[in-house]
Structures are given as C-alpha cells and as structure tokens.
C-alpha cells in the first residue's frame, strides 16, 4: 500500500485515513467549542488512552459507568477523527475531548473559548518505542522496518502528526495562560493519585477520597488491560493485531533502555536537543 493510500496530508501532517477523512477534518475546523469542554492533548503514544480513562469520571463526580460501558473513542473522542461528528454533539457537558493536533491547527472557536486543556507529554524515547510496536500491530500503518530506521523517520517527523518536538513546542504557547495544565506520562506512572489531584484542582472540581481511590484503581495498567472498553479488543484483528503487540503493551517508563543502543541514544538525544534549542522547555527526563 502506498503512503498516499494510508495517510491524508493535512497542513503537512500525515493523518491515518482509517480514522481521519475530509469530512471529519471539516467538522474539526468548524467545531463550536464550549467553555466547559475539557481537552486532553497528546502527541500519539503519550498516554491518550490513559487520560480517556480517568478524565470522564473526574468530570462526572467519580461515576465509572461510562468507562465500563463506552469505548474510549466514543467516551472522550478525538476531535479530528471520524467518530467525533457521530458522538460529540450528543455527549453531556462537561465534555472530555482528546486531540493530537498541534496548537495552531485548533479550530478558531477554541481560541475564543475558555475551554481548559490538559497536555500530557511523554519521554520521546518511550514514545518512539511505543509507536514502533504500534506500527507492527496496526495494519493501517506501514511496517516500521528496523528500530534504527524507524527512529530516523520519527526524528524527521515522517510519522503521523509530525515531529514530537514541534508538537510539544506548539502547546507551550503563552496565550493559553492558566487554561492549560502540563503533566507527564512519567508523573502519572509514578503517582497517579497525585496527578489526579492536580487535575481536579486545575478544573476546580472535587471528589471524595473514596471516589478518587476508585478512579485511581480503575486507571491502573492491569485494570485497563482487562477493560474491553479501553484495551482495543473491540477492534477487529484485521485492523489491529494484538497478537503481534497488544495496544496496552508494557505501560512503563523507561522501556527505551531495552531498545536503544548507546550510539542511537547519543544521536537521538542530540537531534531532540537541537530541535528544542531556545525553547526553555525542560522535562524531567532531560536530567536522566
Ligand atoms: P507502551 O506501548 O509503552 O506500553 P496512547 O494511548 O497515547 O496511544 O499511548 C499508548 C501507551 O500508553 C502505551 O505505551 C500504553 O501501554 C500506555 N498506557 C495506556 N494506559 C496505561 C496505564 N494505565 N498505565 C501505564 N501505561 C499506559
């Protein structure tokens, strides 16, 4: 299959055709954002499915019904994907909406709204590892080749949604002021309860300790792996082959150490540092 059959090109970004269409992108552009919408924005493989699991119950007083009965793509839909026009207008407010789009491509109503944003970043080395395995199991993406070959593709942004560095930099835009909260996958991995507390404060919401415990427990990797509404087992094997690699694969921080040679590590770090030069953005993993 040629790349043009796999991907739509949208403002220079490759978007998989399996879940993106001209119509879905038109819906995205014209979407009317409400002030109480809550966006979770991620570069792919940074913990999107995880935030789709914990955000709806944080917004509805700790009720787990939606995470137990509605697939993640309908529960907290991607604004740019084909399910958005089908489900978003029917979702009760406050709506949890996810997006992989960079800041400058968000719909114009987003910039006029007061909608809040939770931006989840993940160590790009682990993002690369996760994406590499995803390319092996997702039939709608090209075979990744060797890990070294795929890392070159990743660093040059020839993967879905472009360069990781462009994405994280775009969302550091000062215009957002206190509308945005920055969290990392690694912090969620280390202490999910603490991060959920921060999200609640950011959203101006409260949950009882008991309800918060339930959400934390529900959001563990093992429990999400068992949840049919979140583990992608509803997707046919012809689209995603979990025998090759499960969608919820390892769920750890630092798996890159099992994939990177010292040479690749040095090269990868140098390219990312060069791309981030002058941005003043520091991540916890920069110190590693
Ligand atoms: P790995 O491939 O490293 O295991 P996304 O949802 O943005 O596509 O990201 C998928 C990555 O998030 C996968 O990483 C997946 O296992 C991980 N993930 C999802 N839920 C998780 C959880 N509850 N705990 C830890 N990692 C989780």
CSV table of C-alpha atoms and ligand atoms in Angstrom, one decimal:
chain,number,residue,atom,x,y,z
A,1,UNK,CA,0.0,0.0,0.0
A,2,UNK,CA,1.3,3.5,-0.9
A,3,UNK,CA,1.7,6.2,1.7
A,4,UNK,CA,-1.0,8.2,-0.1
A,5,UNK,CA,-3.5,5.3,0.5
A,6,UNK,CA,-2.6,5.2,4.2
A,7,UNK,CA,-2.4,8.9,5.1
A,8,UNK,CA,-4.2,12.1,4.4
A,9,UNK,CA,-1.9,15.1,4.4
A,10,UNK,CA,-3.4,17.9,6.5
A,11,UNK,CA,-1.3,21.1,6.7
A,12,UNK,CA,1.8,19.0,6.1
A,13,UNK,CA,0.8,16.4,8.8
A,14,UNK,CA,0.3,12.7,8.0
A,15,UNK,CA,-3.1,11.5,9.4
A,16,UNK,CA,-4.1,7.8,9.1
A,17,UNK,CA,-7.0,7.5,6.7
A,18,UNK,CA,-8.5,4.8,8.8
A,19,UNK,CA,-9.9,7.3,11.3
A,20,UNK,CA,-9.5,10.7,9.5
A,21,UNK,CA,-11.4,11.9,6.5
A,22,UNK,CA,-12.0,15.2,4.6
A,23,UNK,CA,-15.4,15.3,6.4
A,24,UNK,CA,-14.0,14.7,9.9
A,25,UNK,CA,-11.4,17.4,9.4
A,26,UNK,CA,-14.1,19.8,8.2
A,27,UNK,CA,-16.1,19.0,11.3
A,28,UNK,CA,-12.9,19.6,13.4
A,29,UNK,CA,-12.3,23.0,11.8
A,30,UNK,CA,-15.9,24.2,12.3
A,31,UNK,CA,-16.4,22.7,15.7
A,32,UNK,CA,-18.0,25.0,18.3
A,33,UNK,CA,-16.0,24.7,21.5
A,34,UNK,CA,-18.0,25.2,24.7
A,35,UNK,CA,-16.4,27.0,27.6
A,36,UNK,CA,-16.8,23.9,29.9
A,37,UNK,CA,-15.2,21.5,27.4
A,38,UNK,CA,-12.0,19.9,28.7
A,39,UNK,CA,-9.4,18.9,26.2
A,40,UNK,CA,-6.7,16.4,26.7
A,41,UNK,CA,-4.0,16.9,24.1
A,42,UNK,CA,-1.2,14.5,23.4
A,43,UNK,CA,1.3,13.5,20.7
A,44,UNK,CA,0.4,9.9,19.8
A,45,UNK,CA,1.5,7.2,22.2
A,46,UNK,CA,1.9,9.5,25.1
A,47,UNK,CA,-0.9,8.2,27.3
A,48,UNK,CA,-4.1,9.3,25.4
A,49,UNK,CA,-6.0,6.1,26.3
A,50,UNK,CA,-5.0,6.6,29.9
A,51,UNK,CA,-6.4,10.1,30.1
A,52,UNK,CA,-9.5,8.9,28.3
A,53,UNK,CA,-10.0,6.5,31.2
A,54,UNK,CA,-9.5,9.0,34.0
A,55,UNK,CA,-10.9,12.3,32.7
A,56,UNK,CA,-14.6,11.4,32.3
A,57,UNK,CA,-15.0,10.1,35.9
A,58,UNK,CA,-13.2,13.2,37.2
A,59,UNK,CA,-15.7,15.3,35.4
A,60,UNK,CA,-18.8,13.5,36.5
A,61,UNK,CA,-18.3,13.0,40.2
A,62,UNK,CA,-16.4,9.7,40.0
A,63,UNK,CA,-19.1,7.7,38.2
A,64,UNK,CA,-17.3,4.8,36.3
A,65,UNK,CA,-20.3,3.8,34.2
A,66,UNK,CA,-19.0,5.5,31.0
A,67,UNK,CA,-15.6,3.8,31.3
A,68,UNK,CA,-17.2,0.4,31.8
A,69,UNK,CA,-19.8,0.7,29.0
A,70,UNK,CA,-18.5,3.1,26.3
A,71,UNK,CA,-15.4,2.5,24.2
A,72,UNK,CA,-12.7,5.1,24.8
A,73,UNK,CA,-13.1,6.6,21.3
A,74,UNK,CA,-16.7,7.4,22.0
A,75,UNK,CA,-16.3,8.3,25.6
A,76,UNK,CA,-13.6,11.0,25.1
A,77,UNK,CA,-13.5,11.3,21.3
A,78,UNK,CA,-10.6,12.7,19.2
A,79,UNK,CA,-11.9,15.9,17.8
A,80,UNK,CA,-10.3,15.4,14.4
A,81,UNK,CA,-11.4,11.7,13.9
A,82,UNK,CA,-14.4,10.2,12.2
A,83,UNK,CA,-16.2,9.3,15.4
A,84,UNK,CA,-16.4,13.0,16.5
A,85,UNK,CA,-19.2,14.1,14.2
A,86,UNK,CA,-21.2,10.9,15.3
A,87,UNK,CA,-20.9,11.2,19.0
A,88,UNK,CA,-19.7,14.7,20.2
A,89,UNK,CA,-22.9,16.6,19.8
A,90,UNK,CA,-24.7,14.0,21.9
A,91,UNK,CA,-22.1,14.0,24.8
A,92,UNK,CA,-23.3,15.5,28.0
A,93,UNK,CA,-21.4,18.5,29.3
A,94,UNK,CA,-18.8,18.9,30.6
A,95,UNK,CA,-17.3,17.0,27.6
A,96,UNK,CA,-13.9,15.3,27.7
A,97,UNK,CA,-12.4,15.7,24.3
A,98,UNK,CA,-9.0,14.5,23.1
A,99,UNK,CA,-6.8,15.7,20.2
A,100,UNK,CA,-3.4,15.0,18.7
A,101,UNK,CA,-3.5,18.3,16.8
A,102,UNK,CA,-0.8,21.0,17.3
A,103,UNK,CA,-1.9,24.2,18.9
A,104,UNK,CA,-2.0,26.4,15.8
A,105,UNK,CA,-4.3,24.0,13.9
A,106,UNK,CA,-7.1,24.0,16.6
A,107,UNK,CA,-10.5,25.3,15.4
A,108,UNK,CA,-11.0,29.0,15.6
A,109,UNK,CA,-13.7,28.7,18.3
A,110,UNK,CA,-11.1,27.1,20.6
A,111,UNK,CA,-9.1,30.3,20.7
A,112,UNK,CA,-12.2,32.4,21.7
A,113,UNK,CA,-13.4,29.9,24.3
A,114,UNK,CA,-12.4,29.4,28.0
A,115,UNK,CA,-12.1,25.6,27.5
A,116,UNK,CA,-9.3,24.1,29.5
A,117,UNK,CA,-6.5,21.9,28.3
A,118,UNK,CA,-4.5,19.1,29.9
A,119,UNK,CA,-1.4,18.5,27.9
A,120,UNK,CA,0.2,15.1,28.5
A,121,UNK,CA,3.8,14.7,27.4
A,122,UNK,CA,5.9,11.5,27.5
A,123,UNK,CA,9.7,10.9,27.1
A,124,UNK,CA,10.1,10.9,23.3
A,125,UNK,CA,12.3,7.8,23.5
A,126,UNK,CA,9.5,5.8,25.1
A,127,UNK,CA,7.0,7.4,22.6
A,128,UNK,CA,9.3,6.1,19.7
A,129,UNK,CA,9.3,2.6,21.3
A,130,UNK,CA,5.6,2.6,21.7
A,131,UNK,CA,5.0,3.9,18.2
A,132,UNK,CA,7.4,1.3,16.7
A,133,UNK,CA,5.4,-1.5,18.3
A,134,UNK,CA,2.1,0.1,17.3
A,135,UNK,CA,3.3,0.2,13.6
A,136,UNK,CA,3.9,-3.6,13.8
A,137,UNK,CA,0.4,-4.3,15.1
A,138,UNK,CA,-1.7,-1.6,13.3
A,139,UNK,CA,-2.5,-2.9,9.8
A,140,UNK,CA,-3.3,0.7,8.6
A,141,UNK,CA,0.3,1.8,9.3
A,142,UNK,CA,3.4,0.9,7.3
A,143,UNK,CA,5.8,-1.7,8.5
A,144,UNK,CA,8.3,0.2,10.7
A,145,UNK,CA,11.5,-1.6,9.4
A,146,UNK,CA,14.3,-1.8,11.9
A,147,UNK,CA,14.2,0.2,15.1
A,148,UNK,CA,17.1,2.4,13.8
A,149,UNK,CA,15.3,3.1,10.5
A,150,UNK,CA,12.1,3.9,12.3
A,151,UNK,CA,13.9,6.3,14.7
A,152,UNK,CA,15.2,8.3,11.7
A,153,UNK,CA,11.6,8.5,10.4
A,154,UNK,CA,10.4,9.7,13.8
A,155,UNK,CA,13.2,12.3,14.2
A,156,UNK,CA,12.5,13.8,10.8
A,157,UNK,CA,8.7,13.9,11.5
A,158,UNK,CA,7.7,11.5,8.8
A,159,UNK,CA,5.2,9.8,11.1
A,160,UNK,CA,1.6,10.5,12.0
A,161,UNK,CA,1.2,14.0,13.4
A,162,UNK,CA,4.7,15.1,12.5
A,163,UNK,CA,7.6,15.8,14.8
A,164,UNK,CA,7.3,15.3,18.5
A,165,UNK,CA,9.3,18.4,19.2
A,166,UNK,CA,7.0,20.6,17.0
A,167,UNK,CA,4.0,19.3,18.9
A,168,UNK,CA,5.3,19.9,22.4
A,169,UNK,CA,6.6,23.3,21.5
A,170,UNK,CA,3.4,24.4,19.8
A,171,UNK,CA,1.4,23.8,23.0
A,172,UNK,CA,3.7,25.9,25.2
A,173,UNK,CA,2.0,29.0,23.7
A,174,UNK,CA,1.8,31.7,26.3
A,175,UNK,CA,-1.6,32.8,25.0
A,176,UNK,CA,-3.2,29.9,26.9
A,177,UNK,CA,-2.2,31.3,30.3
A,178,UNK,CA,-3.9,29.3,33.1
A,179,UNK,CA,-6.2,27.5,30.6
A,180,UNK,CA,-3.5,24.7,30.3
A,181,UNK,CA,-2.1,22.2,32.7
A,182,UNK,CA,1.1,20.3,31.8
A,183,UNK,CA,1.5,16.8,33.1
A,184,UNK,CA,3.7,13.9,32.0
A,185,UNK,CA,3.1,10.2,31.5
A,186,UNK,CA,6.0,9.6,33.8
A,187,UNK,CA,4.3,11.5,36.7
A,188,UNK,CA,1.1,9.5,36.1
A,189,UNK,CA,3.2,6.3,36.2
A,190,UNK,CA,4.9,7.4,39.4
A,191,UNK,CA,1.9,8.6,41.4
A,192,UNK,CA,-1.5,8.7,39.5
A,193,UNK,CA,-3.4,9.8,42.6
A,194,UNK,CA,-1.2,12.9,43.0
A,195,UNK,CA,-1.6,13.8,39.3
A,196,UNK,CA,-5.4,13.3,39.5
A,197,UNK,CA,-5.4,15.7,42.5
A,198,UNK,CA,-3.6,18.3,40.4
A,199,UNK,CA,-6.1,17.8,37.5
A,200,UNK,CA,-9.0,18.3,39.9
A,201,UNK,CA,-7.6,21.5,41.4
A,202,UNK,CA,-6.9,22.8,37.8
A,203,UNK,CA,-10.5,22.0,36.9
A,204,UNK,CA,-11.9,23.5,40.1
A,205,UNK,CA,-13.6,20.2,41.0
A,206,UNK,CA,-13.6,17.9,44.0
A,207,UNK,CA,-14.0,14.2,44.5
A,208,UNK,CA,-14.4,12.3,47.8
A,209,UNK,CA,-11.3,10.3,48.8
A,210,UNK,CA,-13.2,7.1,48.2
A,211,UNK,CA,-14.3,8.2,44.6
A,212,UNK,CA,-10.7,9.2,43.9
A,213,UNK,CA,-9.5,5.8,45.0
A,214,UNK,CA,-11.9,4.1,42.6
A,215,UNK,CA,-10.7,6.2,39.7
A,216,UNK,CA,-7.1,5.5,40.5
A,217,UNK,CA,-7.8,1.8,40.8
A,218,UNK,CA,-9.6,1.8,37.6
A,219,UNK,CA,-6.8,3.6,35.8
A,220,UNK,CA,-4.1,1.0,36.7
A,221,UNK,CA,-2.5,-0.6,33.7
A,222,UNK,CA,-3.7,-4.1,34.7
A,223,UNK,CA,-7.2,-3.0,35.2
A,224,UNK,CA,-7.3,-1.1,31.9
A,225,UNK,CA,-5.9,-4.2,30.1
A,226,UNK,CA,-8.9,-6.1,31.4
A,227,UNK,CA,-11.4,-3.4,30.3
A,228,UNK,CA,-12.8,-4.3,26.9
A,229,UNK,CA,-13.9,-0.6,26.5
A,230,UNK,CA,-10.3,0.5,26.7
A,231,UNK,CA,-8.0,-2.3,25.6
A,232,UNK,CA,-8.9,-2.1,21.9
A,233,UNK,CA,-10.1,-5.8,21.8
A,234,UNK,CA,-13.3,-4.4,20.1
A,235,UNK,CA,-11.2,-3.6,17.1
A,236,UNK,CA,-11.1,-6.4,14.5
A,237,UNK,CA,-7.8,-8.3,14.2
A,238,UNK,CA,-7.7,-7.2,10.5
A,239,UNK,CA,-7.2,-3.7,11.7
A,240,UNK,CA,-5.1,-4.2,14.9
A,241,UNK,CA,-3.4,-7.5,15.5
A,242,UNK,CA,-2.9,-7.7,19.3
A,243,UNK,CA,-1.1,-11.0,18.9
A,244,UNK,CA,1.8,-9.0,17.3
A,245,UNK,CA,1.8,-6.5,20.1
A,246,UNK,CA,-1.1,-5.6,22.4
A,247,UNK,CA,-2.3,-1.9,22.3
A,248,UNK,CA,-1.7,-1.7,26.1
A,249,UNK,CA,1.7,-3.1,25.6
A,250,UNK,CA,4.1,-2.6,28.6
A,251,UNK,CA,2.8,0.5,30.3
A,252,UNK,CA,6.1,1.5,31.9
A,253,UNK,CA,8.5,4.5,31.9
A,254,UNK,CA,12.0,3.8,30.5
A,255,UNK,CA,11.4,0.8,28.2
A,256,UNK,CA,13.6,2.8,25.7
A,257,UNK,CA,16.6,1.4,27.6
A,258,UNK,CA,15.7,-2.1,26.2
A,259,UNK,CA,15.7,-0.7,22.6
A,260,UNK,CA,18.3,1.9,22.2
A,261,UNK,CA,22.0,1.2,21.5
A,262,UNK,CA,24.4,3.8,23.1
A,263,UNK,CA,25.0,5.2,19.6
A,264,UNK,CA,21.3,5.6,18.9
A,265,UNK,CA,20.8,7.2,22.3
A,266,UNK,CA,23.5,9.8,21.7
A,267,UNK,CA,22.2,10.6,18.2
A,268,UNK,CA,18.5,10.7,19.3
A,269,UNK,CA,19.3,13.0,22.3
A,270,UNK,CA,21.4,15.3,20.1
A,271,UNK,CA,18.7,15.7,17.5
A,272,UNK,CA,15.9,16.4,20.1
A,273,UNK,CA,18.2,18.9,21.9
A,274,UNK,CA,18.9,20.7,18.7
A,275,UNK,CA,15.2,20.9,17.9
A,276,UNK,CA,14.3,22.1,21.4
A,277,UNK,CA,17.1,24.8,21.4
A,278,UNK,CA,15.9,28.2,22.5
A,279,UNK,CA,12.6,26.9,23.8
A,280,UNK,CA,13.3,26.9,27.5
A,281,UNK,CA,11.2,23.8,27.9
A,282,UNK,CA,12.6,21.3,30.5
A,283,UNK,CA,11.3,17.8,31.0
A,284,UNK,CA,12.0,15.5,33.9
A,285,UNK,CA,13.7,13.0,31.6
A,286,UNK,CA,16.2,15.7,30.3
A,287,UNK,CA,18.1,15.1,33.6
A,288,UNK,CA,18.4,11.3,33.0
B,1,LIG,P1,3.5,1.3,25.7
B,1,LIG,O1,3.4,0.9,24.3
B,1,LIG,O2,4.9,1.8,26.1
B,1,LIG,O3,3.1,0.2,26.6
B,1,LIG,P2,-1.7,6.2,23.5
B,1,LIG,O4,-2.9,5.9,24.3
B,1,LIG,O5,-1.4,7.7,23.5
B,1,LIG,O6,-1.7,5.6,22.2
B,1,LIG,O7,-0.5,5.6,24.3
B,1,LIG,C1,-0.3,4.2,24.5
B,1,LIG,C2,0.7,4.0,25.5
B,1,LIG,O8,0.2,4.3,26.8
B,1,LIG,C3,1.1,2.5,25.6
B,1,LIG,O9,2.5,2.5,26.0
B,1,LIG,C4,0.2,2.0,26.7
B,1,LIG,O10,0.6,0.8,27.2
B,1,LIG,C5,0.3,3.2,27.7
B,1,LIG,N1,-0.7,3.2,28.7
B,1,LIG,C6,-2.1,3.2,28.5
B,1,LIG,N2,-2.7,3.1,29.7
B,1,LIG,C7,-1.8,3.0,30.6
B,1,LIG,C8,-1.8,2.8,32.1
B,1,LIG,N3,-2.9,2.7,32.8
B,1,LIG,N4,-0.6,2.8,32.7
B,1,LIG,C9,0.6,2.8,32.1
B,1,LIG,N5,0.7,3.0,30.7
B,1,LIG,C10,-0.5,3.0,30.0
